[in-house]
XYZ file of C-alpha atoms in Angstrom:
676
model
C 52.981 -4.900 112.226
C 51.689 -5.703 115.681
C 51.190 -9.244 116.963
C 47.536 -10.229 117.090
C 48.034 -12.019 120.397
C 50.276 -11.377 123.304
C 53.432 -13.543 123.217
C 53.988 -16.183 125.875
C 57.210 -16.922 127.709
C 57.720 -20.113 125.696
C 57.286 -18.235 122.436
C 59.833 -15.660 123.533
C 62.328 -18.366 124.457
C 61.850 -20.039 121.078
C 62.451 -16.704 119.351
C 65.595 -16.161 121.414
C 66.900 -19.625 120.487
C 66.269 -18.914 116.811
C 68.193 -15.649 117.062
C 71.136 -17.289 118.850
C 71.341 -20.224 116.445
C 70.961 -18.007 113.408
C 67.855 -19.838 112.223
C 65.362 -17.019 112.725
C 63.597 -15.466 109.788
C 65.509 -12.504 108.302
C 63.973 -9.242 109.471
C 64.961 -5.754 110.510
C 66.070 -7.032 113.915
C 68.714 -9.272 112.314
C 70.038 -6.298 110.360
C 70.013 -4.117 113.448
C 72.078 -6.626 115.405
C 74.719 -7.180 112.718
C 78.062 -6.435 114.363
C 81.801 -6.959 114.287
C 83.949 -9.004 116.690
C 82.988 -6.889 119.717
C 79.440 -5.921 118.779
C 76.499 -6.828 121.036
C 78.857 -7.117 123.985
C 76.154 -5.879 126.381
C 73.609 -8.371 125.033
C 76.228 -11.057 125.549
C 77.027 -9.864 129.066
C 73.312 -9.889 129.919
C 72.803 -13.464 128.676
C 76.049 -14.675 130.252
C 75.063 -13.056 133.544
C 71.586 -14.608 133.336
C 73.126 -18.052 132.949
C 75.539 -17.459 135.819
C 72.615 -16.303 137.969
C 70.698 -19.450 137.007
C 73.631 -21.621 138.076
C 74.004 -19.951 141.458
C 76.945 -17.685 140.604
C 77.160 -14.111 141.820
C 76.855 -11.735 138.860
C 79.663 -9.288 138.243
C 79.078 -5.554 138.636
C 78.307 -5.177 134.925
C 76.098 -8.279 134.774
C 74.130 -7.069 137.793
C 73.732 -3.618 136.248
C 72.248 -5.122 133.082
C 70.068 -7.659 134.901
C 68.634 -4.887 137.057
C 67.994 -2.750 133.979
C 65.769 -5.365 132.325
C 64.177 -6.741 135.514
C 61.030 -4.572 135.277
C 60.310 -5.991 131.821
C 61.557 -9.592 132.194
C 60.617 -11.577 135.303
C 63.488 -13.119 137.237
C 62.455 -16.682 136.431
C 62.262 -15.888 132.723
C 65.621 -14.116 132.516
C 67.203 -17.213 134.067
C 65.589 -19.239 131.272
C 67.137 -16.838 128.749
C 70.470 -17.787 130.329
C 69.687 -21.477 129.973
C 68.864 -21.125 126.279
C 72.052 -19.143 125.720
C 74.191 -21.793 127.479
C 72.582 -24.647 125.521
C 73.307 -22.922 122.206
C 76.932 -22.143 123.120
C 77.502 -25.705 124.381
C 76.037 -27.252 121.238
C 77.626 -24.918 118.676
C 80.666 -23.492 120.433
C 79.321 -20.071 119.563
C 76.114 -18.062 119.475
C 74.913 -15.727 116.767
C 74.701 -12.114 117.955
C 77.114 -12.685 120.859
C 80.836 -11.872 120.522
C 83.513 -14.456 121.205
C 84.854 -12.392 124.095
C 81.652 -13.491 125.906
C 80.940 -16.968 124.487
C 84.528 -18.016 125.166
C 84.005 -17.619 128.915
C 83.050 -20.423 131.230
C 80.213 -20.133 133.695
C 82.755 -19.472 136.405
C 84.262 -16.500 134.547
C 82.045 -13.442 134.584
C 82.284 -10.317 132.454
C 82.803 -7.219 134.584
C 83.077 -3.477 134.106
C 86.871 -3.839 134.148
C 86.610 -6.255 131.206
C 84.316 -3.876 129.362
C 86.731 -1.021 129.956
C 89.528 -3.081 128.413
C 87.451 -3.980 125.337
C 85.485 -0.801 124.934
C 87.777 1.025 122.515
C 87.040 -1.742 119.979
C 83.326 -1.510 120.773
C 83.456 2.230 120.122
C 85.360 1.761 116.856
C 82.709 -0.659 115.597
C 79.897 1.642 116.655
C 81.420 4.670 114.938
C 81.847 2.625 111.750
C 78.212 1.451 111.715
C 76.097 2.988 108.919
C 73.277 3.876 111.319
C 75.611 5.889 113.562
C 76.368 9.480 112.588
C 78.615 12.001 114.319
C 77.599 15.450 113.079
C 80.141 18.261 113.173
C 79.175 21.845 113.918
C 79.172 22.981 110.298
C 77.082 20.011 109.146
C 74.595 20.618 111.938
C 74.283 24.301 111.115
C 74.276 24.017 107.323
C 72.622 20.674 106.592
C 70.985 19.399 109.768
C 71.353 16.027 111.429
C 69.639 13.801 108.872
C 70.413 12.834 105.316
C 68.169 10.598 103.236
C 70.903 7.951 103.108
C 71.178 7.947 106.895
C 67.402 7.848 107.338
C 67.199 4.889 104.952
C 69.738 2.785 106.841
C 68.088 3.678 110.166
C 64.842 2.375 108.705
C 66.506 -0.886 107.697
C 67.970 -1.379 111.151
C 65.169 0.181 113.209
C 67.767 2.148 115.158
C 69.705 5.371 114.615
C 72.404 7.021 116.719
C 73.156 10.733 116.195
C 75.812 12.617 118.149
C 76.441 16.323 117.707
C 80.151 16.853 118.153
C 81.215 19.944 120.097
C 83.173 22.357 117.905
C 85.998 22.685 120.427
C 87.396 21.329 123.654
C 87.082 23.821 126.526
C 89.789 26.217 127.662
C 89.781 28.247 130.860
C 91.031 31.821 130.962
C 94.228 32.417 132.903
C 93.817 33.629 136.510
C 93.072 37.331 136.646
C 91.229 37.478 133.341
C 88.500 40.094 133.306
C 85.021 38.622 133.469
C 83.070 39.231 130.305
C 80.398 36.566 130.435
C 76.723 37.591 130.541
C 74.412 35.826 132.949
C 73.496 32.374 131.728
C 76.175 32.422 129.054
C 78.403 29.535 128.205
C 81.880 30.753 129.043
C 83.219 28.226 126.577
C 82.432 24.678 125.508
C 82.445 23.770 129.198
C 79.132 25.472 129.868
C 78.422 27.385 133.055
C 77.045 25.080 135.745
C 74.016 27.348 136.162
C 72.907 26.977 132.553
C 69.650 25.028 132.517
C 68.334 23.037 129.586
C 64.675 22.270 129.087
C 63.876 20.195 126.020
C 60.255 19.673 125.065
C 58.531 17.616 122.393
C 56.734 20.199 120.309
C 55.038 18.342 117.459
C 55.479 15.769 114.727
C 54.440 15.591 111.106
C 53.270 12.446 109.317
C 55.100 12.021 106.023
C 53.900 8.429 105.643
C 51.174 7.000 107.838
C 51.656 3.584 109.431
C 48.484 2.362 107.725
C 50.029 3.111 104.324
C 51.927 -0.170 104.649
C 48.784 -2.209 105.228
C 47.028 -3.615 108.272
C 46.558 -2.393 111.781
C 45.024 0.745 113.201
C 46.966 3.932 112.574
C 47.591 4.978 116.159
C 51.004 5.898 117.513
C 52.649 7.155 120.676
C 56.143 8.202 121.698
C 58.409 7.168 124.551
C 61.771 8.557 125.634
C 64.382 8.310 128.343
C 67.316 10.460 129.435
C 69.898 9.694 132.096
C 68.746 11.087 135.410
C 65.338 12.045 133.977
C 63.430 8.799 134.174
C 61.073 7.881 131.343
C 58.573 9.748 129.182
C 55.430 8.454 127.491
C 53.202 10.612 125.325
C 49.488 10.403 124.837
C 48.256 8.259 121.936
C 47.559 9.867 118.580
C 44.898 8.114 116.510
C 43.696 8.279 112.918
C 46.919 9.794 111.652
C 46.969 10.849 108.002
C 49.762 11.775 105.629
C 50.644 15.476 105.826
C 49.046 15.940 109.242
C 50.889 17.643 112.122
C 50.044 16.832 115.732
C 51.192 18.703 118.841
C 52.117 17.043 122.136
C 50.070 17.632 125.269
C 52.707 16.103 127.548
C 55.855 17.858 126.475
C 58.824 17.894 128.877
C 61.595 15.569 127.754
C 64.570 16.921 129.716
C 64.847 19.592 132.419
C 68.200 19.844 134.205
C 71.555 21.671 134.168
C 73.350 21.344 130.857
C 76.563 19.545 131.689
C 78.785 18.832 128.686
C 76.084 16.982 126.723
C 72.411 16.051 126.831
C 71.617 12.498 125.702
C 68.124 11.162 125.000
C 66.701 7.966 123.531
C 63.362 8.329 121.732
C 61.048 5.654 120.340
C 58.054 5.906 118.032
C 55.500 3.127 118.511
C 52.414 1.839 116.779
C 49.690 1.218 119.369
C 46.899 -1.251 118.638
C 45.519 -2.194 122.037
C 48.069 -0.991 124.589
C 47.775 -2.576 128.002
C 48.727 -0.893 131.234
C 50.974 -3.875 131.951
C 52.990 -3.211 128.807
C 53.061 0.534 129.420
C 54.405 0.117 132.960
C 57.028 -2.444 131.952
C 58.183 -0.276 129.046
C 58.559 2.886 131.123
C 60.465 1.061 133.850
C 62.770 -0.608 131.326
C 63.533 2.742 129.712
C 64.307 4.334 133.056
C 66.724 1.563 133.980
C 68.338 1.588 130.543
C 68.947 5.328 130.922
C 70.498 4.785 134.358
C 72.725 2.058 132.937
C 73.847 4.364 130.151
C 74.706 7.163 132.575
C 76.706 4.814 134.789
C 78.709 3.380 131.930
C 79.466 6.819 130.556
C 81.017 7.809 133.857
C 82.940 4.564 134.147
C 84.504 4.835 130.705
C 84.938 8.560 130.420
C 88.673 8.092 129.771
C 87.792 7.667 126.098
C 85.905 10.959 125.976
C 82.218 11.495 126.559
C 81.096 11.497 122.933
C 82.697 8.215 121.754
C 81.729 6.424 124.963
C 78.144 7.681 124.676
C 77.991 6.517 121.056
C 79.326 3.064 121.943
C 77.054 2.562 124.948
C 73.980 3.984 123.211
C 74.561 1.708 120.233
C 74.843 -1.357 122.445
C 71.973 -0.399 124.774
C 69.834 0.419 121.725
C 70.404 -3.020 120.246
C 69.642 -4.649 123.578
C 66.395 -2.715 123.779
C 65.466 -3.817 120.258
C 66.111 -7.465 121.106
C 64.067 -7.305 124.304
C 61.191 -5.347 122.804
C 60.966 -7.781 119.904
C 60.891 -10.714 122.337
C 58.320 -8.986 124.557
C 56.060 -7.840 121.733
C 52.381 -8.012 122.517
C 49.956 -5.477 121.052
C 52.484 -2.710 120.302
C 55.137 -2.436 117.594
C 58.289 -0.377 117.718
C 58.324 1.675 114.526
C 61.674 3.428 114.967
C 64.181 4.264 117.693
C 66.798 7.006 117.796
C 69.348 8.077 120.391
C 70.522 11.675 120.190
C 73.457 13.364 121.939
C 73.364 17.170 121.887
C 76.217 19.499 122.736
C 75.707 23.085 123.897
C 75.819 24.432 120.334
C 73.042 22.102 119.164
C 70.879 23.092 122.133
C 71.585 26.719 121.234
C 70.623 26.176 117.586
C 67.335 24.625 118.663
C 66.712 27.511 121.075
C 67.556 30.340 118.684
C 66.293 28.949 115.378
C 63.067 27.443 114.081
C 64.887 25.872 111.144
C 63.626 22.537 109.771
C 67.249 21.382 110.017
C 66.688 20.867 113.749
C 64.058 18.154 113.280
C 64.562 14.390 113.453
C 63.044 11.815 111.111
C 61.725 8.500 112.465
C 61.233 6.212 109.472
C 59.876 2.776 110.300
C 56.421 1.332 109.780
C 55.480 4.962 109.177
C 57.558 8.076 108.650
C 57.256 10.848 111.229
C 59.329 14.034 111.566
C 59.738 15.071 115.192
C 60.312 18.656 116.318
C 62.125 19.144 119.633
C 62.191 22.631 121.120
C 64.514 24.206 123.707
C 62.813 26.306 126.385
C 65.576 26.577 128.987
C 68.029 29.412 129.518
C 68.799 31.497 126.462
C 72.245 30.545 125.135
C 74.716 33.389 124.743
C 78.439 33.713 124.135
C 80.724 36.381 125.590
C 82.059 39.259 123.557
C 85.535 38.272 122.373
C 84.607 34.610 121.898
C 86.305 33.065 118.877
C 83.930 32.011 116.109
C 84.316 30.415 112.703
C 82.413 30.331 109.485
C 83.129 29.028 105.996
C 82.035 29.389 102.402
C 82.667 27.324 99.259
C 85.552 28.326 97.022
C 84.762 29.565 93.531
C 82.842 32.303 91.851
C 79.816 33.829 93.559
C 77.420 36.560 92.621
C 78.027 39.918 94.268
C 75.979 40.645 97.352
C 75.023 38.871 100.590
C 75.911 35.182 100.997
C 74.613 32.895 103.720
C 77.156 31.774 106.293
C 76.604 30.172 109.677
C 78.743 31.249 112.661
C 80.100 28.397 114.786
C 81.252 29.562 118.249
C 84.319 27.729 119.562
C 83.793 29.080 123.066
C 87.351 30.282 123.691
C 87.909 33.912 124.587
C 90.916 35.751 123.198
C 92.610 39.057 123.902
C 93.716 39.278 120.272
C 92.214 38.598 116.916
C 92.915 34.919 116.106
C 95.062 33.481 113.339
C 94.123 30.521 111.148
C 96.402 28.384 108.961
C 96.027 25.105 107.033
C 98.730 22.477 107.523
C 98.967 18.745 106.882
C 95.300 18.398 105.907
C 93.819 20.211 108.888
C 93.468 23.673 110.428
C 95.509 25.300 113.202
C 94.490 28.337 115.254
C 96.637 30.748 117.278
C 95.342 33.362 119.721
C 96.095 35.188 122.989
C 94.684 33.731 126.229
C 92.852 36.222 128.469
C 94.532 36.919 131.793
C 98.179 36.370 130.860
C 98.219 36.967 127.064
C 99.947 33.612 126.568
C 100.063 32.583 122.908
C 97.881 29.485 122.460
C 97.463 26.894 119.714
C 94.774 24.345 118.834
C 94.114 22.188 115.788
C 91.060 20.601 114.255
C 90.997 16.879 115.036
C 88.090 15.178 113.306
C 84.998 17.276 114.006
C 86.387 18.996 117.129
C 89.138 21.490 117.896
C 91.599 20.143 120.458
C 92.032 21.779 123.839
C 94.331 24.791 123.329
C 97.889 24.486 124.656
C 100.571 27.089 125.271
C 103.022 28.026 122.519
C 106.471 28.077 124.122
C 106.788 30.852 126.694
C 105.486 33.450 124.249
C 103.033 36.241 125.091
C 101.273 38.670 122.783
C 98.345 41.066 122.775
C 98.202 41.388 118.966
C 96.964 39.089 116.242
C 99.670 36.491 115.493
C 100.426 35.124 112.049
C 101.248 31.567 111.001
C 102.537 29.800 107.915
C 104.085 26.507 106.839
C 107.852 26.742 106.296
C 109.574 23.694 104.798
C 106.800 21.418 106.019
C 106.661 22.705 109.598
C 104.591 25.328 111.372
C 106.017 28.816 111.759
C 104.477 31.526 113.933
C 105.227 35.256 114.000
C 103.978 37.563 116.747
C 104.537 40.851 118.528
C 106.403 39.929 121.718
C 104.646 41.425 124.724
C 107.730 40.858 126.889
C 110.180 42.590 124.522
C 108.574 45.951 123.705
C 106.654 44.523 120.779
C 109.650 42.999 119.025
C 108.584 40.985 115.988
C 109.511 37.386 116.767
C 109.408 34.210 114.671
C 109.460 30.680 116.064
C 109.348 27.265 114.365
C 107.741 24.072 115.633
C 109.739 20.848 115.225
C 106.794 18.614 116.068
C 107.591 18.560 119.775
C 108.726 21.994 120.927
C 108.788 25.569 119.688
C 112.200 26.884 118.747
C 113.975 29.969 120.095
C 112.943 33.510 119.267
C 114.166 34.787 115.907
C 113.882 38.574 116.055
C 113.205 40.819 113.087
C 114.825 44.247 112.764
C 112.017 46.322 114.223
C 109.142 46.438 116.674
C 105.382 46.417 116.138
C 103.687 47.083 119.463
C 100.231 48.038 118.144
C 99.689 45.555 115.314
C 100.734 41.983 114.740
C 102.962 40.945 111.819
C 102.013 39.017 108.699
C 103.816 35.963 107.304
C 103.834 34.966 103.661
C 102.123 31.568 103.231
C 105.479 29.835 102.697
C 106.898 31.516 105.816
C 109.814 33.046 103.908
C 108.854 36.692 104.447
C 107.519 38.642 107.411
C 105.795 42.013 106.967
C 104.932 44.358 109.819
C 104.209 47.952 110.704
C 107.429 49.387 112.124
C 106.784 51.456 115.263
C 109.705 53.749 114.448
C 108.271 54.960 111.123
C 104.645 53.825 111.022
C 105.459 52.258 107.656
C 105.390 48.717 106.384
C 108.643 46.798 106.761
C 109.530 43.645 104.853
C 112.174 41.121 105.871
C 112.973 37.674 104.600
C 114.248 35.636 101.690
C 115.061 37.624 98.551
C 115.005 40.999 100.271
C 118.081 43.115 101.052
C 119.772 41.623 104.149
C 121.022 44.907 105.584
C 118.244 47.397 104.909
C 114.680 46.192 105.241
C 112.213 47.256 102.582
C 109.955 50.049 103.791
C 106.612 50.970 102.380
C 103.555 53.130 102.886
C 102.248 54.442 106.195
C 99.575 52.149 107.596
C 97.206 51.906 110.529
C 96.843 48.133 110.620
C 98.748 44.925 110.532
C 99.277 43.414 107.076
C 97.911 40.340 105.349
C 100.454 38.716 103.052
C 100.317 36.572 99.915
C 103.226 35.254 97.860
C 101.871 34.596 94.381
C 103.741 33.894 91.140
C 106.995 35.168 92.620
C 105.479 38.450 93.790
C 104.688 39.534 97.314
C 101.187 40.945 97.753
C 100.418 42.868 100.930
C 96.923 43.967 101.972
C 96.705 46.687 104.607
C 94.614 49.606 105.847
C 95.815 52.947 104.541
C 96.429 55.893 106.830
C 94.862 58.431 104.459
C 91.592 56.627 103.850
C 90.034 53.898 105.964
C 89.932 51.210 103.308
C 92.053 48.241 102.242
C 94.711 48.453 99.504
C 96.647 45.510 98.078
C 100.136 46.451 96.815
C 102.823 44.361 95.188
C 106.540 44.426 95.941
C 109.143 42.409 94.059
C 111.979 40.586 95.869
C 115.073 42.754 95.609
C 113.067 45.970 95.687
C 113.531 48.338 98.611
C 110.235 50.151 98.446
C 106.586 49.618 97.779
C 105.430 51.426 94.622
C 104.776 55.090 95.349
C 101.645 54.840 93.263
C 99.687 51.706 92.471
C 100.614 50.035 89.196
C 97.415 48.724 87.640
C 99.289 46.211 85.532
C 100.836 44.520 88.545
C 98.667 45.365 91.512
C 95.190 44.628 92.737
C 92.924 46.946 94.689
C 90.376 46.047 97.282
C 87.719 46.391 98.358
C 85.630 48.022 95.662
C 85.084 51.788 96.016
C 81.491 51.251 97.160
C 82.577 49.012 100.009
C 82.117 50.126 103.641
C 85.172 51.644 105.286
C 86.980 49.674 107.954
C 88.709 50.415 111.252
C 90.802 47.233 111.254
C 93.268 45.310 109.163
C 92.435 42.700 106.529
C 92.965 38.980 106.068
C 94.152 37.444 102.800
C 94.436 33.932 101.401
C 94.509 32.056 98.127
C 92.297 29.069 97.319
C 90.616 27.450 94.352
C 92.554 29.609 91.913
C 91.330 32.850 93.481
C 92.756 35.462 95.837
C 90.543 36.490 98.768
C 90.736 39.539 101.042
C 88.381 39.829 104.015
C 87.808 42.680 106.453
C 85.424 44.011 109.091
C 83.199 46.858 108.001
C 82.568 49.807 110.304
C 79.195 48.186 111.065
C 80.918 44.993 112.145
C 79.970 42.914 109.110
C 82.288 40.396 107.506
C 83.109 41.469 103.955
C 85.000 39.388 101.406
C 86.520 40.432 98.091
C 87.985 38.052 95.556
C 89.481 37.885 92.095
C 91.061 35.171 89.952
C 94.649 34.839 91.088
C 96.064 35.727 87.663
C 93.935 38.843 87.133
C 94.588 42.381 88.273
C 91.231 43.634 89.493
C 88.621 42.545 92.002
C 85.713 40.621 90.564
C 83.638 39.612 93.585
C 82.267 41.392 96.619
C 80.288 39.658 99.350
C 78.727 40.490 102.672
C 79.300 37.157 104.346
C 76.684 36.042 106.831
C 74.922 39.395 106.555
C 72.958 39.657 109.818
C 74.346 36.517 111.501
C 78.001 37.535 111.860
C 79.361 40.490 113.834
C 83.111 40.852 114.357
C 85.214 42.800 116.856
C 88.244 43.346 114.639
C 90.232 41.781 111.809
C 89.469 38.202 110.702
C 91.789 35.432 109.507
C 91.426 33.241 106.401
C 92.615 29.754 105.453
C 91.601 27.481 102.572
C 91.125 23.765 103.192
C 89.499 21.327 100.784
C 86.771 23.059 98.824
C 86.039 25.722 101.479
C 87.528 28.958 102.698
C 87.423 29.152 106.498
C 87.135 32.417 108.422
C 88.025 32.854 112.097
C 87.312 35.997 114.103
C 86.312 37.387 117.488
C 82.628 37.795 118.162
C 81.163 41.253 118.830
C 77.826 42.039 120.423
C 75.005 41.845 117.854
C 74.158 45.187 116.313
């Protein structure tokens, strides 16, 4: 709770000495400052720079940056005394609690500069990302579960500090020159958002789930402060007589108002106010402004690591520095909880388009308050043809609609995409607008990597991919060879030469069996399905029924299963062909084959996707209304047992989807259509 009297400089110096010698009383600050070998490097650089300043040395660029950041809150004479206390502790003990050896091992004559920080910062980032009060939230977690879990909230309460970063779903990719513009005004043309897109974040309201007074003592009055790089500092009005269950709205609301950039980062504090003084208010606001400026500068300096990890590392270190200083400067106000939040374009969009409770942030400290932040800037949109993903858990489900959240990746494609699981992650193939170059990306942690070109291959149709003998295999309709069906293998470094099938498929892409041993495609010469690969006649390819789509292929229990759109009725049929056979069955054999979708399913104008996972076979397609529909049955049964409208009103597709199972989820990738 709040100090009853304002602390003096001598008291603050005594507290600092206790922290550095490790003799202070255990409290939340000690837990917050617990670190590994490189933790608290900015606190150390500040104290080392203060001592060097005291002894007449010129501070390094980093030391000066930190000294300037805290100058509005700590007078120059006092910060020099902080340096003296630090030097006395290091001289007496050879070390100092809280401060890493990379700092304490330096003499007064050896400063710690930005170049030194850049060298050490990968270790700082690693420690920050491993901290229990740091959470990187991927796009699916943010959409399905929100940013906070009770376990995360609990550890943030223990340490008085929480860092949350919303990872972008994908690295940006530009269209090739000459690509047709298809981006509405104000839309993000990919994860690299249009420069004109403006973000305005406002503090809407907060709800009291546990009042500060519930823990005993003090008046129950709180206020909020915040800072964002380039935005200065924010301080709310005070809210008094707060009670459990009460919701209060902010009068002063604007938190951030500027062009989007790649991310928006804010630091927000919830305070208990007993008898706030204008002196403390002014010092706090100035300190926040300078801390935000420091954060922005360091992000730019160390951007070689990537914006998100650098922001996490710097925010973690700046946050701990702020905790240390605020504890030492405590007078009538207490910091209840502090959180730093990094939002990507998709998180801003979720906050703009949804009123879901998942987009609120819990500040659990002396009290527990749930803060609602609202987006009032430009309306986020994505172009038609943008690749999106969704997922659903494997297993049995009741028939009917099932919730699913679309996650836009931001890339545009001139073909339906292809998705495949390999080596514990997901890979995506698609056609780049402008030159139809075949592209590939893979999921690395929470984010898809920046797409790169696949060989010198070009296609305008949906490609297909599989894993053949432990390596990736891709099949596609070759745009530069009259739609010849081509297969290429990846050796881990380069894509191999074209392996051509006996036939062309100009209108529809081919389908690979999951083990890559068989390729199925619609032959332009006959309009019928053609099968080539292991176990099939080497001289005469198997031919099958007339189709008006590309196929989706499964290889299950020694039998090839092919899902396709019939030419006589716009629905999906799944037929079986045995290796060694030359033809698909003329009529479906109910003992061997599976049908899909159910007769009461919507018709479709596009081909299906098929995959196996969790002991079930899945077939997905786009309905005439653009909805994503999924059928499934146990893999060893002969009839469809499940029918779902996936996402219902949230998902609209242009054409055929792609499926891939990974872990306990089935993932779906598709091209976005305009909402119905």
